[in-house]
CSV table of C-alpha atoms in Angstrom, one decimal:
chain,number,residue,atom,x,y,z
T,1,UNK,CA,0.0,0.0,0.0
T,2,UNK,CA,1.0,3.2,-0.8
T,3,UNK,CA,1.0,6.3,1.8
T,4,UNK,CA,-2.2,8.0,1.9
T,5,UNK,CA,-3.2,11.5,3.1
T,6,UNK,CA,-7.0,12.3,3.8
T,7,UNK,CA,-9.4,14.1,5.8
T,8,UNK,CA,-10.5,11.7,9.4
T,9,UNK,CA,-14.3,12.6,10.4
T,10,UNK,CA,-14.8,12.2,14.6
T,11,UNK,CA,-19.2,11.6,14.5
T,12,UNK,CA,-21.1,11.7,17.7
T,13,UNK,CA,-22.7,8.3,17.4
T,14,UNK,CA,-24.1,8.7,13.5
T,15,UNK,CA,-20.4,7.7,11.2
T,16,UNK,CA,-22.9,4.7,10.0
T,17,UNK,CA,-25.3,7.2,8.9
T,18,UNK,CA,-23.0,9.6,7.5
T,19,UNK,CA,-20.9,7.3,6.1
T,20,UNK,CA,-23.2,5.5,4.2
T,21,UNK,CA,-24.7,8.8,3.1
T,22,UNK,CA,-21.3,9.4,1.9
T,23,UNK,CA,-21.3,6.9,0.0
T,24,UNK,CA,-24.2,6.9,-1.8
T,25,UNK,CA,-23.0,10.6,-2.7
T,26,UNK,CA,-19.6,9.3,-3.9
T,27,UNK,CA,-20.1,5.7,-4.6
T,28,UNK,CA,-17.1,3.1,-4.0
T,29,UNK,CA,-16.4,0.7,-1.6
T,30,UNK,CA,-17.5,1.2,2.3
T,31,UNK,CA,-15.8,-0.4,4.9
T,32,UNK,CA,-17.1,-0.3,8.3
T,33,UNK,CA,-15.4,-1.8,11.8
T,34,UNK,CA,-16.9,-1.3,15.0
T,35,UNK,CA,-15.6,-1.6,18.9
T,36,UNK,CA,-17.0,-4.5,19.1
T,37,UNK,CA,-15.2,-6.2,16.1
T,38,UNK,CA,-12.6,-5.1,18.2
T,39,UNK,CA,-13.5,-6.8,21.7
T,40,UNK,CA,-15.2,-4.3,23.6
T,41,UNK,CA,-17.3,-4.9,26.2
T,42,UNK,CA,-18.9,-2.1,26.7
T,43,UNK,CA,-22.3,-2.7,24.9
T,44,UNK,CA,-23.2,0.9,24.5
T,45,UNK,CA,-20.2,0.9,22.5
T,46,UNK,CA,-20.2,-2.5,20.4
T,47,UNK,CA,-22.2,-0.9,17.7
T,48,UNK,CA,-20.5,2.2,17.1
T,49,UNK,CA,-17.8,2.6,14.6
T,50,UNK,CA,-14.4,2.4,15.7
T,51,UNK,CA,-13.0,2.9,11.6
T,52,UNK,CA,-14.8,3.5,8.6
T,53,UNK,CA,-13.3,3.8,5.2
T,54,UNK,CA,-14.6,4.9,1.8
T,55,UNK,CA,-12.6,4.8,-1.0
T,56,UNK,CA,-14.2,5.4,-4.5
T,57,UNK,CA,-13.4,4.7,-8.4
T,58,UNK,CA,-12.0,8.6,-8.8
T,59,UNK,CA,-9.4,8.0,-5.8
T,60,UNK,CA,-11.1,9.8,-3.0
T,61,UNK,CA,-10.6,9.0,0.6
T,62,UNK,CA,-12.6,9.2,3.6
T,63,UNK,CA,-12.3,8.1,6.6
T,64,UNK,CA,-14.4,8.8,10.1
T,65,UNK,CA,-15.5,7.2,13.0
T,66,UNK,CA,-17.8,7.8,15.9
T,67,UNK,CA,-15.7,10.2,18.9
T,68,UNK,CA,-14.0,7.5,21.3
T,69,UNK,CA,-15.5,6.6,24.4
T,70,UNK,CA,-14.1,9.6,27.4
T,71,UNK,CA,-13.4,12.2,24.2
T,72,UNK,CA,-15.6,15.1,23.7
T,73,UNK,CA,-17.4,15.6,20.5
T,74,UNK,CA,-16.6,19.4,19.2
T,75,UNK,CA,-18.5,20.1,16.1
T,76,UNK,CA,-16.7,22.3,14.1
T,77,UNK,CA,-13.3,21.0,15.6
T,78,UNK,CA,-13.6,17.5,14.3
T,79,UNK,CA,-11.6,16.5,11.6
T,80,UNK,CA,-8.1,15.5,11.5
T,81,UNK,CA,-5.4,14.9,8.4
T,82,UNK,CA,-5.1,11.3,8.6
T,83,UNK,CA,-1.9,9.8,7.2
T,84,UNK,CA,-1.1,6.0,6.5
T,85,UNK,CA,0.9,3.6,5.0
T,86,UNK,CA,2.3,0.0,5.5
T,87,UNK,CA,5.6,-1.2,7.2
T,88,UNK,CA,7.9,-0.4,3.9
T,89,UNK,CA,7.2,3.2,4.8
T,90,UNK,CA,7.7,3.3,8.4
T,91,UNK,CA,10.7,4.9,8.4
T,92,UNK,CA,8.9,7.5,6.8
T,93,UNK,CA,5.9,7.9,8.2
T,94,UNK,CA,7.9,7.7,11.5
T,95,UNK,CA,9.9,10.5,10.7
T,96,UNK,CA,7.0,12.5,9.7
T,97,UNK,CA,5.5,11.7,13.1
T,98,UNK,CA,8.6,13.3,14.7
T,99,UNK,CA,7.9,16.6,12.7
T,100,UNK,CA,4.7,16.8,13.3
T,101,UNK,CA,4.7,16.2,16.6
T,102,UNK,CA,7.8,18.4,17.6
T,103,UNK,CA,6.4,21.6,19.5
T,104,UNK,CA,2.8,20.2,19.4
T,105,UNK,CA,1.1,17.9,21.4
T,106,UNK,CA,0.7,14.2,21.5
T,107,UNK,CA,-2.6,13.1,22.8
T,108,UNK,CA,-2.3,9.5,21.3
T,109,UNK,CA,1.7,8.1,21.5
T,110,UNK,CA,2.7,6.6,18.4
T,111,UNK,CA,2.6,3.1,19.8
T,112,UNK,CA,1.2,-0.4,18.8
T,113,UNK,CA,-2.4,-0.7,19.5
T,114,UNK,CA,-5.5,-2.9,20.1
T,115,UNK,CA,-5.8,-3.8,16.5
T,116,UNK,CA,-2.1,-4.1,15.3
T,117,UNK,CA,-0.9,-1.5,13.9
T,118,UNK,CA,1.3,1.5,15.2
T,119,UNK,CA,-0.9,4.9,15.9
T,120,UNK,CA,-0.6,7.9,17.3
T,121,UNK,CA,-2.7,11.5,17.3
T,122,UNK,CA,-1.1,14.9,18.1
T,123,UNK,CA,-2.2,18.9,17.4
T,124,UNK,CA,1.0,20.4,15.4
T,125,UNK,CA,2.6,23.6,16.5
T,126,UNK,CA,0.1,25.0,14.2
T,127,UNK,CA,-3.2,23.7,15.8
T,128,UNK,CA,-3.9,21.2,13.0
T,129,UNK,CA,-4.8,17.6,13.7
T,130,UNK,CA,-3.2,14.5,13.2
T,131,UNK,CA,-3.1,11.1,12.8
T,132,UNK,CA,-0.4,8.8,11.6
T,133,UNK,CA,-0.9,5.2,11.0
T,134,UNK,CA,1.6,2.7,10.1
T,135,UNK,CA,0.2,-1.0,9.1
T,136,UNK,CA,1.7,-4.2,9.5
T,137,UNK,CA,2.5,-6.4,6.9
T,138,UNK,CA,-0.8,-8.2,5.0
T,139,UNK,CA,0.1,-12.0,4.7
């Protein structure tokens, strides 16, 4: 997979609705993950979505997801650059993460998580959010 730079939606309980709206607006494929594809036992979560990701025949890229559980949904304030890639450009993405991050501030580590791959979220020096993912290998 190539790197990838595109807008991250946070929803307040409705990035089903929206992105399915989206995708009837856009076409292309609609992927949809929720917490509890992840394990979580929370059952007011389960059904919420954790990830979502359309990508369409023209190229476009959206991504969203409904605000994590403890984070305050702040319309308005709720997107985020969202930039990903696999392991081949870790090195990379790393060192972008490093920039970014430098005289911001980290709210999310760039660390392995709950699903795999390394993550992390920060607020650059300029007040703009991101979000750099790195995936592991597909096998």
């Amino acid at each position: 997979m190539a790197s990838r730079l595109n807008p991250y939606i946070s929803f307040d309980g409705d990035a089903r609705q929206a992105m399915e709206f989206y995708q009837q607006v856009f076409g292309g494929d609609l992927t949809l993950n929720t917490y509890g594809d992840f394990g979580t036992d929370d059952q007011g979560q389960a059904e919420k979505i954790m990830h979502g990701m359309l990508e369409t025949d023209r190229g476009f890229t959206l991504m969203g997801a409904d605000q994590p559980p403890g984070s305050e949904h702040r319309p308005g304030n709720n997107m985020a650059v969202s930039l990903s890639g696999d392991s081949a450009d870790a090195q990379t993405l790393r060192g972008y993460w490093e920039k970014l991050s430098d005289s911001g501030a980290v709210s999310v580590p760039l660390e392995t998580q709950m699903w795999g791959d390394e993550f992390g979220m920060c607020v650059d020096r300029f007040g703009i959010a991101w979000m750099v993912n790195i995936g592991q290998p597909q096998g």
